[in-house]
Coordinates of C-alpha atoms in Angstrom, one line a residue:
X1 CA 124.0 173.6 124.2
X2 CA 127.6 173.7 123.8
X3 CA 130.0 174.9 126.4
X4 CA 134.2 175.7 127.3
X5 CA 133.6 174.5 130.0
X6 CA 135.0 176.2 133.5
X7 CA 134.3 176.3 136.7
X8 CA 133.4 180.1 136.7
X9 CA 130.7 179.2 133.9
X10 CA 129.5 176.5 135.8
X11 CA 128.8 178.2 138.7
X12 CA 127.0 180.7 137.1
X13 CA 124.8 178.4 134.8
X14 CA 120.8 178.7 135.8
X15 CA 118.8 176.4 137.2
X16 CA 116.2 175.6 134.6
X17 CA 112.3 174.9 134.4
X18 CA 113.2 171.5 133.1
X19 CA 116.6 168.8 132.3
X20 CA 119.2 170.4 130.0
X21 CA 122.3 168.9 129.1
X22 CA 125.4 170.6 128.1
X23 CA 128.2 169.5 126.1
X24 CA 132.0 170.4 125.8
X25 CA 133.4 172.1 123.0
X26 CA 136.9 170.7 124.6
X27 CA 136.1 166.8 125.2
X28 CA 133.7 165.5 122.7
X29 CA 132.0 163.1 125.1
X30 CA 131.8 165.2 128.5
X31 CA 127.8 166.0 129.1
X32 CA 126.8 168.4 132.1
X33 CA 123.3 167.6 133.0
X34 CA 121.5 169.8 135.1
X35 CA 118.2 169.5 136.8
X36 CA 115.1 171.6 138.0
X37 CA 116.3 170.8 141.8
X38 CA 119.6 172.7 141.1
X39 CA 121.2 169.4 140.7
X40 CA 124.5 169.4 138.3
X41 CA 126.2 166.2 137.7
X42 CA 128.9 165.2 135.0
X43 CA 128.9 162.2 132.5
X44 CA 130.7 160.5 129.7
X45 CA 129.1 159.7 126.8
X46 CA 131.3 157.2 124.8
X47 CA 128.4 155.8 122.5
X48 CA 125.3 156.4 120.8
X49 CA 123.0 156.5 123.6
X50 CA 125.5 154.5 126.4
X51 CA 127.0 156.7 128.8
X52 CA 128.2 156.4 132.5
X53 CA 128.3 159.2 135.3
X54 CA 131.1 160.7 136.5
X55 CA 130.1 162.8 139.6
X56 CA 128.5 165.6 140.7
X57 CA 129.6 169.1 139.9
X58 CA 129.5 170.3 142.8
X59 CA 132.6 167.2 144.6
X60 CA 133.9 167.0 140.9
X61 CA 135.7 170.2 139.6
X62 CA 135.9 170.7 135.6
X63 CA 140.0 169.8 135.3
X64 CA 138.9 166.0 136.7
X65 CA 135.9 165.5 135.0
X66 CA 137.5 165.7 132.0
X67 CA 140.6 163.6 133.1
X68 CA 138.3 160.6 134.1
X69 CA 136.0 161.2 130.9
X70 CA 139.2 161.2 128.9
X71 CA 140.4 157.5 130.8
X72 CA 137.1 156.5 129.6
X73 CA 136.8 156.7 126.3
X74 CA 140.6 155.9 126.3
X75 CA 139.1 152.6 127.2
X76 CA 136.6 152.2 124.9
X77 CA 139.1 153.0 121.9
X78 CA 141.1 149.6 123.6
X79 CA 138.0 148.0 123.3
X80 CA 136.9 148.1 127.4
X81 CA 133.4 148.4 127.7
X82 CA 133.5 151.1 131.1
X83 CA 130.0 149.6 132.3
X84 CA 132.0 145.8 132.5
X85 CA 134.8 146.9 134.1
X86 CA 132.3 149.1 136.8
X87 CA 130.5 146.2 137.6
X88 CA 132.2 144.5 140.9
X89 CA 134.5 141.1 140.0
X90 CA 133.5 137.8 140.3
X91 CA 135.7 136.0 142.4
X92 CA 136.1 132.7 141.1
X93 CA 136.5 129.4 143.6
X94 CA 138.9 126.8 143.1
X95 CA 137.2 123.2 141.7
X96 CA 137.3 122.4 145.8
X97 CA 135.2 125.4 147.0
X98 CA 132.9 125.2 143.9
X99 CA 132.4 121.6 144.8
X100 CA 131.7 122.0 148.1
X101 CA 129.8 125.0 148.4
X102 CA 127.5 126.0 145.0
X103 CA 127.8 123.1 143.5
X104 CA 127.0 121.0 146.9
X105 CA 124.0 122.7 147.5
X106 CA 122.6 122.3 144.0
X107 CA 123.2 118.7 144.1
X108 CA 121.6 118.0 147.7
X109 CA 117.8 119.2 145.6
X110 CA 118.4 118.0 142.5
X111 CA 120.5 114.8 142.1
X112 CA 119.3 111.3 144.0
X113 CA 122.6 110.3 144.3
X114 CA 124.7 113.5 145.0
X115 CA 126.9 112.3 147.6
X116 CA 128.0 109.5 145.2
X117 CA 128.8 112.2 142.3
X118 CA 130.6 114.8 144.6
X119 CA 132.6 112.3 146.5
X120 CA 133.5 110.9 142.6
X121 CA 134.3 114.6 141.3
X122 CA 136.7 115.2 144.4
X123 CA 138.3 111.7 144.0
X124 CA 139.0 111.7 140.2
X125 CA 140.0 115.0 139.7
X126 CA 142.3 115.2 143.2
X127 CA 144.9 117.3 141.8
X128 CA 142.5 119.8 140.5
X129 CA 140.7 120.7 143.1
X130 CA 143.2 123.6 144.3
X131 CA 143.0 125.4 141.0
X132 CA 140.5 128.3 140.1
X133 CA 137.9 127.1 137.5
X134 CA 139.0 130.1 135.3
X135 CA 142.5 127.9 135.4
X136 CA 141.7 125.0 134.5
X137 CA 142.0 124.6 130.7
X138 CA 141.2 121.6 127.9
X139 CA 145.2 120.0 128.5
X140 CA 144.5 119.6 132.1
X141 CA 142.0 117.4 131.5
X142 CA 143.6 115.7 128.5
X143 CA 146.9 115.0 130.6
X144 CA 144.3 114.1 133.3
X145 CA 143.2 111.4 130.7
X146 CA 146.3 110.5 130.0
X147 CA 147.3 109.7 133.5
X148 CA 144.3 107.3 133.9
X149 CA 144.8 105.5 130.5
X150 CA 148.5 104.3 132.5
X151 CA 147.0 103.2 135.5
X152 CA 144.5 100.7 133.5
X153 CA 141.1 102.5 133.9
X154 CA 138.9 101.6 131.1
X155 CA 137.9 104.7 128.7
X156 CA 134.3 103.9 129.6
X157 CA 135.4 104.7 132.9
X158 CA 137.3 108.1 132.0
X159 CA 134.3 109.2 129.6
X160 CA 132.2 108.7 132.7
X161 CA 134.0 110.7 134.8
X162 CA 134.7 113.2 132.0
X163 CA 131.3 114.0 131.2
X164 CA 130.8 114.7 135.5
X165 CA 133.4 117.3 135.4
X166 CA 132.2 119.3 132.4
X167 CA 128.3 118.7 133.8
X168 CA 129.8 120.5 136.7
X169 CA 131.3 123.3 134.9
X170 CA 128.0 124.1 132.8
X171 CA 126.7 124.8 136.2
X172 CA 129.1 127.1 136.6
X173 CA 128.7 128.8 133.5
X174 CA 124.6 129.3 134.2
X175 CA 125.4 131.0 137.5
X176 CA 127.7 133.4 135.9
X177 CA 131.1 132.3 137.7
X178 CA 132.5 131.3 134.3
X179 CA 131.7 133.0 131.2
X180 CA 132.3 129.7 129.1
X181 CA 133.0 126.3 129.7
X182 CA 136.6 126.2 129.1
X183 CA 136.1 122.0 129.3
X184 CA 133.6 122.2 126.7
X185 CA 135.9 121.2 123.5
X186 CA 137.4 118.0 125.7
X187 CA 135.9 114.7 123.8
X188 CA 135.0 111.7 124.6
X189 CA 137.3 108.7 123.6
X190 CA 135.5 106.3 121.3
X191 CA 134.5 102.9 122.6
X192 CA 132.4 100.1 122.2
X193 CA 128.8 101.0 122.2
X194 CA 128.1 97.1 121.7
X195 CA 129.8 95.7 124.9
X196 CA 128.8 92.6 125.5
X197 CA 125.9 92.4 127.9
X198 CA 126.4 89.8 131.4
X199 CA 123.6 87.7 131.7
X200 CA 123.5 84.3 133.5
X201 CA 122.7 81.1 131.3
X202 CA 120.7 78.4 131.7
X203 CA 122.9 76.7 133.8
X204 CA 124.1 80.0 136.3
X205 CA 120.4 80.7 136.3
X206 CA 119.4 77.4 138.0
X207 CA 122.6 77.2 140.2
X208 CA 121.5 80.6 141.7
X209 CA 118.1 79.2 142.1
X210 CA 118.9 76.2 144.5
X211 CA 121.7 78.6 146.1
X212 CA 118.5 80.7 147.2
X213 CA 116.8 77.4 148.1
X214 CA 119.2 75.8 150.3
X215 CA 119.6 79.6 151.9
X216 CA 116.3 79.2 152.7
X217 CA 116.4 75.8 154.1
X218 CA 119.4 76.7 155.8
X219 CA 117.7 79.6 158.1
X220 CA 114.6 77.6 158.8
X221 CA 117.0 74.7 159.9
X222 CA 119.0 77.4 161.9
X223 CA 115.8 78.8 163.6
X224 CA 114.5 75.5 164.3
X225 CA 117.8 74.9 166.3
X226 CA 117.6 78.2 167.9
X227 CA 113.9 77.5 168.7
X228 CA 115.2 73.6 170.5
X229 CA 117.9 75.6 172.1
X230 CA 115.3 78.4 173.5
X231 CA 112.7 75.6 174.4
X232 CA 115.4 73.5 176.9
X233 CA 116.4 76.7 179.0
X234 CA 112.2 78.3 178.8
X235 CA 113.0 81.2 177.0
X236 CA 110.4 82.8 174.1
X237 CA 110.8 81.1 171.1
X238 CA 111.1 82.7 167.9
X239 CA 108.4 82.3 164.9
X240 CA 108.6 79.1 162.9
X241 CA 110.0 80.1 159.4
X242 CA 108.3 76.9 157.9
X243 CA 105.2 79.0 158.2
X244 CA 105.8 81.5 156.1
X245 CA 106.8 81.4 152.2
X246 CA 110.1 83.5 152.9
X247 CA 112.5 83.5 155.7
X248 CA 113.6 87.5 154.9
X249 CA 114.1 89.7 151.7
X250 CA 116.9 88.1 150.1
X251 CA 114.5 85.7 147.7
X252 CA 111.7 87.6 146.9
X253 CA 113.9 91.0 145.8
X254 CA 116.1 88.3 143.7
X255 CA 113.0 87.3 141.9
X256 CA 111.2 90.5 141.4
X257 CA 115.1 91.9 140.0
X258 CA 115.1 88.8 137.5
X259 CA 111.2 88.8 136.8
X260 CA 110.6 92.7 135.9
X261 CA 114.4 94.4 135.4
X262 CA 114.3 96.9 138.1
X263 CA 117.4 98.6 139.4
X264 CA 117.8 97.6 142.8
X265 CA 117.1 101.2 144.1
X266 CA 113.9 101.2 142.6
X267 CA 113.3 98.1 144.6
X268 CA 114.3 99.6 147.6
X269 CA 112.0 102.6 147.5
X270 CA 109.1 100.5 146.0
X271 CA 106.2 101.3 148.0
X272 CA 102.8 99.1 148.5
X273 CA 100.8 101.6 147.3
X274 CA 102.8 101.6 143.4
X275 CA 102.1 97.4 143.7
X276 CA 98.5 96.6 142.1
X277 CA 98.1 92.6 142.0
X278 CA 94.7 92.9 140.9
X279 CA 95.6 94.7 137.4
X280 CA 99.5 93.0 137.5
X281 CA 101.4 96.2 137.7
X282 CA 104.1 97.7 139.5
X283 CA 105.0 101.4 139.2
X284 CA 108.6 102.7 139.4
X285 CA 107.4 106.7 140.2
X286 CA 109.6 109.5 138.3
X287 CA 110.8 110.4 142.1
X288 CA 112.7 107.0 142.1
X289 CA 113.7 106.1 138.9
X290 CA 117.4 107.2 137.7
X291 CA 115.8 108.9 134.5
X292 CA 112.8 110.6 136.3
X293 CA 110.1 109.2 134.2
X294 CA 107.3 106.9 136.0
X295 CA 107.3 103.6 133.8
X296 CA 104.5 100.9 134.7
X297 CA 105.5 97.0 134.3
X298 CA 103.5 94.2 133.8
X299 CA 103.7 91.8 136.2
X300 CA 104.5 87.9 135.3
X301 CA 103.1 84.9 137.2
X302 CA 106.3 84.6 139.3
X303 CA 106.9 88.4 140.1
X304 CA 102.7 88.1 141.1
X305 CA 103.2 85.3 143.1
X306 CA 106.3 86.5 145.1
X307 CA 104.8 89.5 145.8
X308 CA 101.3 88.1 146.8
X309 CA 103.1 85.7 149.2
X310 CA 105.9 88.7 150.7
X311 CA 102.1 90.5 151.3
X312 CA 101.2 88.3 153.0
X313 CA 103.8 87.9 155.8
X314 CA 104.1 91.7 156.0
X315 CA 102.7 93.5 158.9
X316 CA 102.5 97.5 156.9
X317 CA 101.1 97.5 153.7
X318 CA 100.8 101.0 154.1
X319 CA 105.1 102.1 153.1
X320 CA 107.8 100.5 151.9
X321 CA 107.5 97.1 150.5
X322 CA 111.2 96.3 151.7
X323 CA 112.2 97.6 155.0
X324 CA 114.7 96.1 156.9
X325 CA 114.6 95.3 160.8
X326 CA 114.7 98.6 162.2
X327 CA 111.2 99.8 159.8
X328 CA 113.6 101.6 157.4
X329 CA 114.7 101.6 153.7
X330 CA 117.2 98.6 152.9
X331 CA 120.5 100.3 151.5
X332 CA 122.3 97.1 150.5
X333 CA 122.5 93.6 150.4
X334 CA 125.7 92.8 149.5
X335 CA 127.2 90.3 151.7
X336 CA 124.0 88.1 151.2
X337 CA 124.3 88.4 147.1
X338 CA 127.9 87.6 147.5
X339 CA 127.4 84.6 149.2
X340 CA 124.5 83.6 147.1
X341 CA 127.0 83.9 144.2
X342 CA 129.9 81.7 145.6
X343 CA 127.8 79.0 146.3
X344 CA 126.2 79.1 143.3
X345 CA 130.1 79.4 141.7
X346 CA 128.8 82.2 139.2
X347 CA 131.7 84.6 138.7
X348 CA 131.8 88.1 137.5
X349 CA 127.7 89.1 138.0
X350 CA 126.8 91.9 139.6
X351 CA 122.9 92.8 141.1
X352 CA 122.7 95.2 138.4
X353 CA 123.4 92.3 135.7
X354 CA 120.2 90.9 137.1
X355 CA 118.2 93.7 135.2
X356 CA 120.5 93.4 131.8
X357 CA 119.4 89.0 132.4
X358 CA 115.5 90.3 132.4
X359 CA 116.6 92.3 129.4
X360 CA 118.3 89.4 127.1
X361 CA 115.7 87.1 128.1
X362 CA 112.7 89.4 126.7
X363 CA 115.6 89.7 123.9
X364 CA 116.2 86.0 123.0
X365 CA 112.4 85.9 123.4
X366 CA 111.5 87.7 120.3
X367 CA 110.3 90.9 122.3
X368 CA 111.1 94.1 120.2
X369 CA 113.4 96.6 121.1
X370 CA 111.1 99.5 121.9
X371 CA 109.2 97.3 124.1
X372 CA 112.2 96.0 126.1
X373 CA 113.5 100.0 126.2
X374 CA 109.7 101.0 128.2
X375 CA 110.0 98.6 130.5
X376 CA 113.8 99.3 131.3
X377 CA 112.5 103.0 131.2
X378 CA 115.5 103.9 128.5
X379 CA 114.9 107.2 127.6
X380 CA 116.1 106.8 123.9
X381 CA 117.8 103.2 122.3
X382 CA 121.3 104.0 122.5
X383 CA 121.0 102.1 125.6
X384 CA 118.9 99.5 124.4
X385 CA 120.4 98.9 121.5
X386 CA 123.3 96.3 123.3
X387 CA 120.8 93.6 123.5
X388 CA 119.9 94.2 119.9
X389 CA 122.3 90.9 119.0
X390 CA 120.2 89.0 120.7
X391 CA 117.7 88.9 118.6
X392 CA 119.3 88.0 114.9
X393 CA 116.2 86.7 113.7
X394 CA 115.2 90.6 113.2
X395 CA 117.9 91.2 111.2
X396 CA 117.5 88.3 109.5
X397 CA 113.7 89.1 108.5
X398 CA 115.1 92.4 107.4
X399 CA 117.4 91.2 105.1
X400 CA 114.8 88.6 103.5
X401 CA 112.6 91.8 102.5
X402 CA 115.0 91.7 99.6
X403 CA 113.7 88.0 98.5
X404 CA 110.2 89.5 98.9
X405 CA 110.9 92.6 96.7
X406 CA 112.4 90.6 93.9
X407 CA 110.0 87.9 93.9
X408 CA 106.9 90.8 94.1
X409 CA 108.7 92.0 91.1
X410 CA 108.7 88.6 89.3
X411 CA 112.6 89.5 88.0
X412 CA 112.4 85.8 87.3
X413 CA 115.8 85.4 88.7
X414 CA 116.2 82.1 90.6
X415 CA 118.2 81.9 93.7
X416 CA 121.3 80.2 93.1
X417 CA 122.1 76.0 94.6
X418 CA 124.5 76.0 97.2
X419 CA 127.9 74.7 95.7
X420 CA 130.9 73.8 97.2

C-alpha cells in the first residue's frame, strides 16, 4: 500500500496478522515494513529486489528517513553501490607489514625455503617496503628495473625477483587486501632461454677426482699423526680411517651429486629408508624436492657402490643418510667444496652445476630429453630443453627424415657431389 507518509499516520498504522510493507507516495524508494510483533522499521529500496535498512520507526522519525533514503539512491545514481560502501574498509599494509605479517605466516606452511624468499623480497624491493600495496603501481616496478639494469644485475636476475614480487601480490589479491594485482601487466625482460649450461670436462672431471683423493689421503695421514701423537702422551686414540672406505661426507655426497643429478638439498634430507640397493633406486619424496613431485632414480654402479660402502660405516640406518657430528641434518658444505675446487684449479662451478654435469653427460650420451627431464624431476621441458644442444645427433636424424621421404617417394632426384 501506498502512503504520505507522517508521523501521525505512522503512529496510527495497525499492527497486522502478518508482514506488510508500505511505500511512499513522496520518495519512490522509501519502504515501511511492519511486522506481527508491532515491529516498524524503514528501508531504502534502490533496485529491483536490493535494498538496505534504514532504522527503526520508532529512533528514526519520517523527516530523516527520507533524508538518508534520499543520500542513498543519490549514491546509486553516482554509481555507489550503498551495500560496498556499508561494509567496513580494508585497511591495507605497507609491502613491509604484508611481508612480515600475512604473507610470513603463509610462507612458514607452505614454502621450503621461506626465509630465503622473504629475506629476498625485503632486500630487493628496500625502497618499497614503506608504501601501501594499493600504492604501489606498474612504474614503480619498472623504474625499480631500471635501477637494477645500472648496477649490472643480469635480467635473469631481475625476472627472478620480479616474478617473487607479483607471486606475493596474487596473495594479496586471494585474501581480499587488493582487489587486483596492480603488478600484474609488469613483463618479464626477454633473455636467453639457451644459456649455456656449466659442466666440468674431461679434464676438470678427473682433476676434481684426485682433489677428493688426496683429501682423503690427506685426513687419514692427519689422523694417523694425531693417533702417534695421542699414543706417546696415553691418551684414547681415535679410529683408524684406513678402515673404512670414507673419512666423512665430503666424497660420497660428490659422487651421488655427479652419479644421479640431485640438488644438494635433496641429498641432505635423503633418508635410509627412500635408499633401496636391492632394486637400485633412490627416492627424492614430493616433501623434499623443490617441485613437490616424488621422482625415483635408477641407481648406477658407482652411486650403488658409494652408498653400499657409506652403509656400511654408518651407525643409524634408521634417518638421515647425511647427518653431520651433532646427529642432525647437514646445511652446507661450502668451505670443503671450495677447497676441493682450488686444488683441483676448476673455476666458476658451483655444487649445483654438479646436477646440470649429470645432465649433459646423459645428454652427450644419447639419452632423450624426456628421460633426462624425469630424472631431474622438471615439471615440463622449458627447463630441460638447455641441454638439448648437446645432443646434435637428434637434430641431425630429424633433418635426414627428408632423405627418407624423398627416396620413399622414388622422386629420382640424386643428391648433388660436393663442389668447391
Amino acid at each position: 500500500m501506498r502512503y504520505a507518509f507522517t508521523q501521525m499516520s505512522i503512529d496510527k498504522m495497525q499492527i497486522p496478522n502478518a508482514m506488510v510493507e508500505h511505500r511512499d507516495t513522496r520518495l519512490k524508494g522509501l519502504v515501511l515494513r511492519i511486522t506481527p510483533t508491532g515491529t516498524k522499521s524503514w528501508y531504502c529500496e534502490y533496485a529491483r529486489g536490493k535494498r538496505i535498512m534504514l532504522g527503526r520507526a520508532d529512533a528514526l522519525g519520517v523527516a530523516d528517513a527520507r533524508e538518508s533514503a534520499r543520500a542513498i539512491l543519490a549514491d546509486v545514481y553516482r554509481g555507489i553501490d550503498p551495500m560496498e560502501a556499508r561494509k567496513p574498509k580494508q585497511v591495507v599494509p605497507t609491502y613491509r607489514a604484508f611481508l612480515q605479517g600475512d604473507y610470513l605466516a603463509w610462507a612458514k606452511s607452505s614454502q621450503r625455503s621461506w626465509k630465503q624468499n622473504v629475506n629476498r623480497l625485503q632486500t630487493a624491493f628496500k625502497s618499497l617496503l614503506d608504501k601501501k600495496l594499493d600504492k604501489i603501481t606498474g612504474l614503480d616496478i619498472e623504474r625499480w628495473r631500471g635501477q637494477q639494469v645500472e648496477r649490472g644485475l643480469s635480467n635473469q636476475t631481475i625476472n627472478r625477483d620480479i616474478a617473487s614480487i607479483k607471486a606475493s601480490f596474487n596473495r594479496a589479491v586471494d585474501w581480499g587486501i587488493l582487489p587486483h594485482n596492480p603488478l600484474s601487466k609488469v613483463k618479464k625482460a626477454r633473455v636467453d632461454d639457451c644459456l649455456k649450461v656449466r659442466f666440468l670436462s674431461a679434464g676438470e672431471e678427473g682433476r676434481l677426482r684426485r682433489a677428493i683423493e688426496e683429501r682423503e689421503e690427506s685426513r687419514r695421514v692427519e689422523r694417523e699423526s694425531a693417533n702417534r701423537w695421542r699414543t706417546e702422551r696415553g691418551y684414547v686414540v681415535l679410529p683408524d680411517l684406513r678402515d673404512v672406505v670414507f673419512t666423512d661426507h665430503v666424497k660420497p655426497l660428490i659422487l651421488l651429486s655427479l652419479n644421479t643429478g640431485c640438488r644438494r638439498g635433496e641429498l641432505f634430507d635423503l633418508t635410509w629408508s627412500n635408499v633401496n640397493l636391492d632394486r637400485r633406486i633412490l627416492t627424492v619424496t614430493g616433501a623434499t624436492a623443490k617441485s613437490r613431485r616424488t621422482r625415483h632414480i635408477p641407481l648406477n654402479r658407482e652411486a650403488t657402490s658409494t652408498l653400499l660402502n657409506w652403509r656400511a660405516q654408518c651407525d643409524d640406518l634408521s634417518g638421515l643418510v647425511f647427518m653431520n657430528e651433532q646427529g642432525q641434518r647437514f646445511d652446507r658444505v661450502n668451505s670443503s667444496w671450495r677447497r676441493l675446487l682450488k686444488a683441483a684449479q676448476i673455476e666458476d662451478f658451483r655444487w649445483h652445476d654438479m646436477r646440470h654435469h649429470f645432465a649433459s653427460r646423459l645428454a652427450m650420451g644419447g639419452v632423450d630429453l624426456n628421460t633426462i627431464r624425469e630424472l631431474l624431476g622438471h615439471s615440463d621441458y622449458a627447463m630441460t630443453l638447455r641441454y638439448a644442444h648437446l645432443a646434435p645427433e637428434f637434430k641431425l636424424k630429424a633433418v635426414e627424415v627428408l632423405d627418407e621421404v624423398r627416396e620413399a617417394a622414388n622422386f629420382g632426384a640424386q643428391v648433388l657431389p660436393f663442389r668447391r
